One Martini backbone bead per residue (centre of mass of N, CA, C, O) as a GRO file, in nm:
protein
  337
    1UNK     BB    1  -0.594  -0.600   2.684
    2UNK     BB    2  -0.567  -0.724   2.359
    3UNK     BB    3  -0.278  -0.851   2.198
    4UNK     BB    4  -0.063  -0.852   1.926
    5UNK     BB    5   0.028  -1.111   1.733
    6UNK     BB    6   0.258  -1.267   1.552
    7UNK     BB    7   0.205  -1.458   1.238
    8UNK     BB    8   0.471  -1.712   1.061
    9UNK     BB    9   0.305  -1.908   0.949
   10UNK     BB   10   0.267  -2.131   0.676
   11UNK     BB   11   0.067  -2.188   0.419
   12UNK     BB   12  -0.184  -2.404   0.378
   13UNK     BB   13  -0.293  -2.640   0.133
   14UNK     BB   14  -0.653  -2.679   0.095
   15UNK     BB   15  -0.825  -2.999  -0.007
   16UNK     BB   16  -1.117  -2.996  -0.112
   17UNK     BB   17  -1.449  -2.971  -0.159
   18UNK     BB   18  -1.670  -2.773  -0.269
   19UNK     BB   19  -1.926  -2.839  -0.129
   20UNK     BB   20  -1.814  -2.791   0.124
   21UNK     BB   21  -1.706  -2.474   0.087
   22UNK     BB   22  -2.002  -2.357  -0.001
   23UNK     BB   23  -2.131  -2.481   0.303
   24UNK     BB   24  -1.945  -2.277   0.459
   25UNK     BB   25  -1.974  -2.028   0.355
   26UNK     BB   26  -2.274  -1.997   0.375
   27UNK     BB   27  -2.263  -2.043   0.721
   28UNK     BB   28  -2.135  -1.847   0.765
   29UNK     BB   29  -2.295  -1.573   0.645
   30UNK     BB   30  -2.536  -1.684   0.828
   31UNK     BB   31  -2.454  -1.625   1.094
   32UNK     BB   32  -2.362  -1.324   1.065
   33UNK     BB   33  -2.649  -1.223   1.022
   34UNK     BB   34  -2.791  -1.376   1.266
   35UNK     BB   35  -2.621  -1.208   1.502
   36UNK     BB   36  -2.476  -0.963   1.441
   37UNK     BB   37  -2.257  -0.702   1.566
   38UNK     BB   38  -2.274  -0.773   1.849
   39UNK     BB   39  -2.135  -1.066   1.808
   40UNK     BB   40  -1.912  -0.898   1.669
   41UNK     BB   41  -1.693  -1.094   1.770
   42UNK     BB   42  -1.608  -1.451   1.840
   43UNK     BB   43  -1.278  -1.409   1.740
   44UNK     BB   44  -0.984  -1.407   1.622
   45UNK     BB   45  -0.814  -1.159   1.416
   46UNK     BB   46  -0.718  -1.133   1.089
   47UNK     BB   47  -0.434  -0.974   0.978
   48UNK     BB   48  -0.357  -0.926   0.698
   49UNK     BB   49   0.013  -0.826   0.549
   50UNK     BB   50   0.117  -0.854   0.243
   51UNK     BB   51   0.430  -0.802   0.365
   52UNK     BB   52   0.669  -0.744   0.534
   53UNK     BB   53   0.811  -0.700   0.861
   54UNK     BB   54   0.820  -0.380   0.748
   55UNK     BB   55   0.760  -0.048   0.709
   56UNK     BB   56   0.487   0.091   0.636
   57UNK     BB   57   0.310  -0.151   0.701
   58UNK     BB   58   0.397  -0.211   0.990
   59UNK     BB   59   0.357   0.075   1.123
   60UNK     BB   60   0.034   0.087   1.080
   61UNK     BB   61  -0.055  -0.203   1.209
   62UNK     BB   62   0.083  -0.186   1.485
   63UNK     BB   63  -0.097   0.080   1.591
   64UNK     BB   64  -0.402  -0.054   1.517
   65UNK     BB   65  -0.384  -0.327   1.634
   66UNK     BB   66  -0.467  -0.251   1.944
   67UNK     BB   67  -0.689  -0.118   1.901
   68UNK     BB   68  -0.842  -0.305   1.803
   69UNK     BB   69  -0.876  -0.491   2.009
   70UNK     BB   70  -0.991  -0.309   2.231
   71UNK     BB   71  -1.257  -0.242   2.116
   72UNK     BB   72  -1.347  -0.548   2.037
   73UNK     BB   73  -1.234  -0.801   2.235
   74UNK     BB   74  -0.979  -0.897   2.030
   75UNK     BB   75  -0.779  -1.068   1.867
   76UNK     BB   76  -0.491  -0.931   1.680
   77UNK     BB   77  -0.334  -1.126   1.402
   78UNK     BB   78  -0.067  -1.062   1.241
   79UNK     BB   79  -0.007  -1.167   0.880
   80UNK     BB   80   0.262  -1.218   0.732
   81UNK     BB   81   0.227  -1.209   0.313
   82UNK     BB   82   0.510  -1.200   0.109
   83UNK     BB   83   0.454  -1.132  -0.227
   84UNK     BB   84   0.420  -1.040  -0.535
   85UNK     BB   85   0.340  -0.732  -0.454
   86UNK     BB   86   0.120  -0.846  -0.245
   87UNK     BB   87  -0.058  -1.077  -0.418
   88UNK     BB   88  -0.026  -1.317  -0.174
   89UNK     BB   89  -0.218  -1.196   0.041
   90UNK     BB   90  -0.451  -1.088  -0.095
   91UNK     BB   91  -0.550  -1.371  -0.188
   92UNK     BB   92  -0.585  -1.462   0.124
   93UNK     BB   93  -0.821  -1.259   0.152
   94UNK     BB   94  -1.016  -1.332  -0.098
   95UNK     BB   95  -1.052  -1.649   0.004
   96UNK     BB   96  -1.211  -1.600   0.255
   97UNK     BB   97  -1.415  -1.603   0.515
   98UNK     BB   98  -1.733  -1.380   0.510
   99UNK     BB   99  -1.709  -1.313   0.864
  100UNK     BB  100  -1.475  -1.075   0.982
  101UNK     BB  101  -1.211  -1.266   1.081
  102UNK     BB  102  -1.063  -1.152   0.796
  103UNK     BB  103  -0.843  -0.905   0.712
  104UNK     BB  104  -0.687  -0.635   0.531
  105UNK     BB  105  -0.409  -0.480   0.358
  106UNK     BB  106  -0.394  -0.215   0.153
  107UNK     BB  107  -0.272  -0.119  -0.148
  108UNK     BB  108  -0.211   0.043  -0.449
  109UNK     BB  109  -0.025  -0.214  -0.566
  110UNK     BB  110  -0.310  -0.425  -0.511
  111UNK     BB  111  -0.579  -0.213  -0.639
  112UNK     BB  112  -0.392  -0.091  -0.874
  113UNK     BB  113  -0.128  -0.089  -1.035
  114UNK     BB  114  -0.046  -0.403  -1.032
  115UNK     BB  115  -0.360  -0.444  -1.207
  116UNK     BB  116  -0.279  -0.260  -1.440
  117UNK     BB  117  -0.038  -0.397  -1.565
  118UNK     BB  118  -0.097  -0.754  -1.480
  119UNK     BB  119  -0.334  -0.799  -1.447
  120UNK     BB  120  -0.310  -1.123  -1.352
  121UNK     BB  121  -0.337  -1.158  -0.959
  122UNK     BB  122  -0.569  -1.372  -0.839
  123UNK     BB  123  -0.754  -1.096  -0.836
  124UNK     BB  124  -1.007  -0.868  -0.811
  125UNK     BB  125  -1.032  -0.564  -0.711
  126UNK     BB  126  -1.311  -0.497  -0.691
  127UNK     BB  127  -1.507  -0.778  -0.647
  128UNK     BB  128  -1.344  -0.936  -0.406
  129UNK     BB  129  -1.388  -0.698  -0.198
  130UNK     BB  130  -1.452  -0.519   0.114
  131UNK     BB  131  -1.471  -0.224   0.205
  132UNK     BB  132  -1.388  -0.037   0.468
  133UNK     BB  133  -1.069   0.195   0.491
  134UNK     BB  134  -0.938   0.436   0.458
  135UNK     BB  135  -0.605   0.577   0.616
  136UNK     BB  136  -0.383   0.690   0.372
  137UNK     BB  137  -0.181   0.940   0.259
  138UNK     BB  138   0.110   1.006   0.014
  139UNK     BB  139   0.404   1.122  -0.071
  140UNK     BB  140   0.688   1.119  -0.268
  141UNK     BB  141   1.025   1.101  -0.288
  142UNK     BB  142   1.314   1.201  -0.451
  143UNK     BB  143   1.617   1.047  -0.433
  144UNK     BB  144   1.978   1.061  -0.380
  145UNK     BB  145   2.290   0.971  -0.441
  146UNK     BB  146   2.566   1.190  -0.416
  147UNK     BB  147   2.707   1.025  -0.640
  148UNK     BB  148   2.534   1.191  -0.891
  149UNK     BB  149   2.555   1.514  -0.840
  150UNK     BB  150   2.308   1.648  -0.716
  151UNK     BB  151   2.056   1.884  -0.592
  152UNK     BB  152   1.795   1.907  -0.804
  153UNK     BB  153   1.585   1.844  -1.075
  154UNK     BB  154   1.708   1.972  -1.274
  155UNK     BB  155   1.991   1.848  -1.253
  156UNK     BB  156   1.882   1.567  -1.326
  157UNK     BB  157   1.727   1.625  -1.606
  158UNK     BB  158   2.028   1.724  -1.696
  159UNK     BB  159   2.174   1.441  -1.700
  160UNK     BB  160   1.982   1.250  -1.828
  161UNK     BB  161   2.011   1.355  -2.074
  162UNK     BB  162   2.310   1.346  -2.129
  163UNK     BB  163   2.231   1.023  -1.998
  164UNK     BB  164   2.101   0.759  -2.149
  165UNK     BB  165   2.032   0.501  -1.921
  166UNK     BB  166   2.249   0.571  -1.676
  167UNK     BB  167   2.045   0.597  -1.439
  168UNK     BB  168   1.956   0.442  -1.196
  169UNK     BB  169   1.667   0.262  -1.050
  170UNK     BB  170   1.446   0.185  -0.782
  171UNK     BB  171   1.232  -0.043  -0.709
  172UNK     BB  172   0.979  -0.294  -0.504
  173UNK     BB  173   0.849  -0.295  -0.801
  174UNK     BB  174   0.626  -0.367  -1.015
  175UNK     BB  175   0.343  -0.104  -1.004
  176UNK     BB  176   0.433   0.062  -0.798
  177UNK     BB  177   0.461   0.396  -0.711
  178UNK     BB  178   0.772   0.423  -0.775
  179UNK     BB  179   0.758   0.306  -1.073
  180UNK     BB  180   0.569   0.542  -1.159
  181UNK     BB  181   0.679   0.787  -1.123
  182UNK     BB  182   0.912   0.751  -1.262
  183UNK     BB  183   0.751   0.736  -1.542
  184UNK     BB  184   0.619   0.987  -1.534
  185UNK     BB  185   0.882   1.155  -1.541
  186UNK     BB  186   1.002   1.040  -1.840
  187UNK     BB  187   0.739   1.151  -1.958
  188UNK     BB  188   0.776   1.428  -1.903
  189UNK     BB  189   1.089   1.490  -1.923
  190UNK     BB  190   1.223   1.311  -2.199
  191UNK     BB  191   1.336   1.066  -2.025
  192UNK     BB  192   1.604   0.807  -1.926
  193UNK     BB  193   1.599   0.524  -1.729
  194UNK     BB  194   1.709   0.235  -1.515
  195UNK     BB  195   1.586  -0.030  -1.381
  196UNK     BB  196   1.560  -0.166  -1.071
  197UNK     BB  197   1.449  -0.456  -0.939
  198UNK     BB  198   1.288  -0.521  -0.629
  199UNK     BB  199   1.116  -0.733  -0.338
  200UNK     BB  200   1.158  -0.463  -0.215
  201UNK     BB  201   1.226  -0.155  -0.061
  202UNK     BB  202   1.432  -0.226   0.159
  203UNK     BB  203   1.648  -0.328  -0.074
  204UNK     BB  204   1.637  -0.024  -0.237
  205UNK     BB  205   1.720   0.150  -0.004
  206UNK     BB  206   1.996   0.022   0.056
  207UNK     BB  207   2.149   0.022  -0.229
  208UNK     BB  208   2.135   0.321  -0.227
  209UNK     BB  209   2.275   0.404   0.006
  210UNK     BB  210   2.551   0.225  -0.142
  211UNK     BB  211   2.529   0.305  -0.483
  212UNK     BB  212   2.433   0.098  -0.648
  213UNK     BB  213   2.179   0.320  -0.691
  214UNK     BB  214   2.121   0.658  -0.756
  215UNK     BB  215   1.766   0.616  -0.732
  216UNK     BB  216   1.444   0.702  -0.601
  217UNK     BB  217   1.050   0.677  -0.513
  218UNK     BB  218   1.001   0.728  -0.199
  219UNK     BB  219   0.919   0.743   0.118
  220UNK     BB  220   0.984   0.930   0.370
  221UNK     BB  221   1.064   0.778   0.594
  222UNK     BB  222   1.298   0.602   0.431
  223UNK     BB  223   1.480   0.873   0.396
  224UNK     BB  224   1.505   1.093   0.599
  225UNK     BB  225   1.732   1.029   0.802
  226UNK     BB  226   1.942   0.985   0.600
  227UNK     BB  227   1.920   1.311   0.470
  228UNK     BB  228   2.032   1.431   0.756
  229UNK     BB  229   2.285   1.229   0.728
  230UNK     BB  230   2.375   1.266   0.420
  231UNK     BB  231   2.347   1.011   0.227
  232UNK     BB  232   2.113   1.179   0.081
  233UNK     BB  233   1.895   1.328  -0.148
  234UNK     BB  234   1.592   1.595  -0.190
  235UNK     BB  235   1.446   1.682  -0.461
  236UNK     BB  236   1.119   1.588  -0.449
  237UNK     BB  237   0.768   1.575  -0.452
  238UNK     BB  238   0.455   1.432  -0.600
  239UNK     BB  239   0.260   1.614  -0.494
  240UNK     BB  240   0.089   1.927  -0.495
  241UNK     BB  241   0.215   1.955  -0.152
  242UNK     BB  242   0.399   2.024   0.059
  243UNK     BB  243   0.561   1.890   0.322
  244UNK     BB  244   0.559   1.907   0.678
  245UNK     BB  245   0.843   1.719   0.725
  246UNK     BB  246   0.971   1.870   0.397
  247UNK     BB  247   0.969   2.212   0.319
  248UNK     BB  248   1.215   2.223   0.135
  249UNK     BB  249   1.063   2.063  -0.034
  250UNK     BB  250   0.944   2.013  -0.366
  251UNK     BB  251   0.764   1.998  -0.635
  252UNK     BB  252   0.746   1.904  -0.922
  253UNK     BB  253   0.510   2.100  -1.001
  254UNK     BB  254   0.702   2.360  -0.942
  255UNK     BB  255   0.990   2.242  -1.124
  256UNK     BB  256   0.807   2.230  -1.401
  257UNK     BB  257   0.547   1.992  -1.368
  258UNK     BB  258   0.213   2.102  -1.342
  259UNK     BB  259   0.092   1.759  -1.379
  260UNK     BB  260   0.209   1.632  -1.124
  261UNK     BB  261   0.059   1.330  -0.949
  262UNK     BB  262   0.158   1.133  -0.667
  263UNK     BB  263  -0.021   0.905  -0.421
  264UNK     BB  264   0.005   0.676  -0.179
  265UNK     BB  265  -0.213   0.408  -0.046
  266UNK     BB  266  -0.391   0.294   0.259
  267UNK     BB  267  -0.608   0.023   0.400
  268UNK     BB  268  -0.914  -0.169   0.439
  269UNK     BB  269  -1.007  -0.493   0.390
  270UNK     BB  270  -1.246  -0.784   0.274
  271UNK     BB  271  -1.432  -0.995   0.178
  272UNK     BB  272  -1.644  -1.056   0.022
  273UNK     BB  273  -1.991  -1.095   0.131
  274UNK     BB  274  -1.984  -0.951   0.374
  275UNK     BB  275  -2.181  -0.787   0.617
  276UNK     BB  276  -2.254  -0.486   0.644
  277UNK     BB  277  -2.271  -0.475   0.958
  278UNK     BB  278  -1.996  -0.538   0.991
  279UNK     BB  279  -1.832  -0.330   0.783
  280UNK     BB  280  -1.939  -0.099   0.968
  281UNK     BB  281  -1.818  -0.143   1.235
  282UNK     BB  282  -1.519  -0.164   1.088
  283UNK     BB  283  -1.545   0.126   0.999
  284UNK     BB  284  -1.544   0.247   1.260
  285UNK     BB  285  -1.287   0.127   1.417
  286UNK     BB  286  -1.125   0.228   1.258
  287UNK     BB  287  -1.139   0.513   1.255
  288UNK     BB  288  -1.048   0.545   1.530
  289UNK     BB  289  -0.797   0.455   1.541
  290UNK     BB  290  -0.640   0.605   1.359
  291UNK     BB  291  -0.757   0.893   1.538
  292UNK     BB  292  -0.585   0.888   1.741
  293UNK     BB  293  -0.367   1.063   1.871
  294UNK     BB  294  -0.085   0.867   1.864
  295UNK     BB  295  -0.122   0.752   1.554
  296UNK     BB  296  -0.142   1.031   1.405
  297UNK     BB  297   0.119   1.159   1.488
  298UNK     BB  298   0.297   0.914   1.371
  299UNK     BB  299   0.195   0.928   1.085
  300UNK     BB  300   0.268   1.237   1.045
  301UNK     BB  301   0.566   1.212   1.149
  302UNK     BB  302   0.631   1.018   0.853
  303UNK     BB  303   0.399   1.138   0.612
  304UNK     BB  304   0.165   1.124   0.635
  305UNK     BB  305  -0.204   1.115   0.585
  306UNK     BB  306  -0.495   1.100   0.733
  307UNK     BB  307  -0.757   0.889   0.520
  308UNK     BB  308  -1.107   0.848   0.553
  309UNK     BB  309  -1.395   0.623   0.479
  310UNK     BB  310  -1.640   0.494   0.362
  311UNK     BB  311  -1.683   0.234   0.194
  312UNK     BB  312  -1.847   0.345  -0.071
  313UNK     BB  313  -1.607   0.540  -0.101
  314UNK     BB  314  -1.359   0.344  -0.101
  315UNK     BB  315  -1.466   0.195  -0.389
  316UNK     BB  316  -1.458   0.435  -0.587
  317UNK     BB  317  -1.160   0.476  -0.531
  318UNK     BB  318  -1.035   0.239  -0.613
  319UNK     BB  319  -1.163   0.239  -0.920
  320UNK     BB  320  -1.027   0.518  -1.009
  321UNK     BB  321  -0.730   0.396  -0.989
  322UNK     BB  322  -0.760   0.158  -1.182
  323UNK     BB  323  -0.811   0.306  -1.422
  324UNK     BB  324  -0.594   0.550  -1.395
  325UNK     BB  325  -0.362   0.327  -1.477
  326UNK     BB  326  -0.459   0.168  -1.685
  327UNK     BB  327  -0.455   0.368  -1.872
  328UNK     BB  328  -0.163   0.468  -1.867
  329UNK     BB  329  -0.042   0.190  -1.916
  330UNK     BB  330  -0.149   0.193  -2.194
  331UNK     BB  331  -0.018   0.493  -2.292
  332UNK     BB  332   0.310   0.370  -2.201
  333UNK     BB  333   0.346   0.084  -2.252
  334UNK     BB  334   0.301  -0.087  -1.910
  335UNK     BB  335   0.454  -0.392  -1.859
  336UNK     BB  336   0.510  -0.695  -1.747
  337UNK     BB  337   0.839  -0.880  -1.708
   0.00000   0.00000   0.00000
């Protein structure tokens, strides 16, 4: 079995004729063709990692790459490149050679929310990529650190009212879906919160942790074991139901709120015009890897849902995700910065 190494080589800028390019591009594509998926893989595959190597993108990545390792036949080299809320990973994903041999993990944050506020990204989401499987689906949970006195939702909405824009809240960027979380909470409850943006989860998570900022609208991974060390407080989560891992945690729907819901997913993408042999490989191998009985128990037990699907499905998925994020940033009036 080969196992996965990571690579934090930096990118370097490579200057050629486009002639050149078009004719590698050409050139790969149509071998990838003649091979056929039987000799496919030929080489260590890369797998860009859009963020830095901590949270919930590398406990994903690195659960599923030695999977994909042992099954492909190949290593499979991690490439953490993160950068712009993900924007700069995506498009080294995107401008690769699509002969299967990079792919990458994309968020609702690269391929949704994120092109949805910022408009150019660098890279078309539904265009350039080809979707291979869906990963995970969960819902976030609004925490708070214990100094800002609230136990409830209720509590906290009208502490909020009472105080317009006295709490301030952090969140990993512009576009995350912690991000839109809270705009949805505020569009919906009628409150003002002060955004304090962070270059990442990781240093949002930790600000909260020390009273920095009030709260925030986290992964249950990164703040549940906070909350049962009490240093921070679950006060609803944003699906439609009830987290298994925090069943007495409320969902915003059920606290008066029921047509709330907000939801991030992970998945697996290549540059767009990969052969589709290729792709459905990829897709099969993926959803293998993912469904192994260790992998899913693992991200079952930090709050994920694992939710697989095929590439065509899974395209139709991002679509309607970029539609409906566009649509609502359009509608509450929200740019980037």
């Amino acid at each position: 079995m080969r196992t996965i190494m990571p690579m934090f080589t930096p990118m370097r800028r490579l200057h050629r004729p486009a002639q050149w390019f078009a004719t590698a591009l050409l050139s790969a594509t149509s071998l990838a063709h003649a091979q056929g998926p039987a000799a496919y893989p030929t080489r260590p595959i890369r797998f860009v990692v859009p963020f830095a190597p901590s949270g919930s993108s590398d406990t994903i990545t690195r659960l599923i790459g030695p999977r994909l390792a042992e099954q492909l036949g190949q290593q499979v080299v991690l490439d953490n490149r993160s950068g712009g809320n993900g924007a700069i990973g995506t498009q080294i994903i995107a401008q690769a050679l699509p002969d299967g041999h990079t792919i990458g993990l994309c968020y609702i944050a690269t391929l949704a929310t994120n092109p949805a506020i910022s408009g150019d990204v660098g890279y078309d989401p539904i265009r350039d990529f080809s979707p291979i499987s869906q990963l995970t689906a969960s819902a976030n949970v609004l925490a708070v650190h214990p100094s800002v006195g609230v136990s409830t939702l209720k509590e906290f909405i009208a502490l909020a009212k009472g105080k317009p824009g006295h709490i301030n809240y952090s969140s990993g960027g512009i576009g995350t879906i912690g991000h839109l979380s809270a705009e949805l909470l505020q569009h919906a409850a009628g409150i003002k919160l002060n955004h304090i943006v962070y270059k990442g989860s990781g240093q949002a998570v930790i600000d909260l942790l020390g009273g920095h900022v009030g709260t925030m609208f986290s992964g249950m991974a990164a703040v549940q074991g906070h909350a049962r060390a009490g240093k921070l407080r679950l006060l609803a989560v944003t699906g439609k139901e009830r987290m298994g891992v925090a069943p007495d945690v409320p969902t915003i729907a059920e606290s008066g709120y029921p047509k709330f819901e907000a939801y991030g997913w992970f998945g697996v993408i290549a540059p767009a015009r990969v052969p589709k042999p290729i792709i459905t490989r990829l897709n099969g191998e993926t959803i293998k890897a993912v469904n192994a009985p260790a992998v899913r128990e693992r991200l079952t037990a930090i709050g994920f849902d694992v939710v697989t699907s095929s590439p065509e499905v899974f395209a139709r998925y991002i679509e309607s995700e970029f539609a409906q994020w566009r649509d609502l940033a359009r509608q509450m009036g929200l740019k980037a910065k």
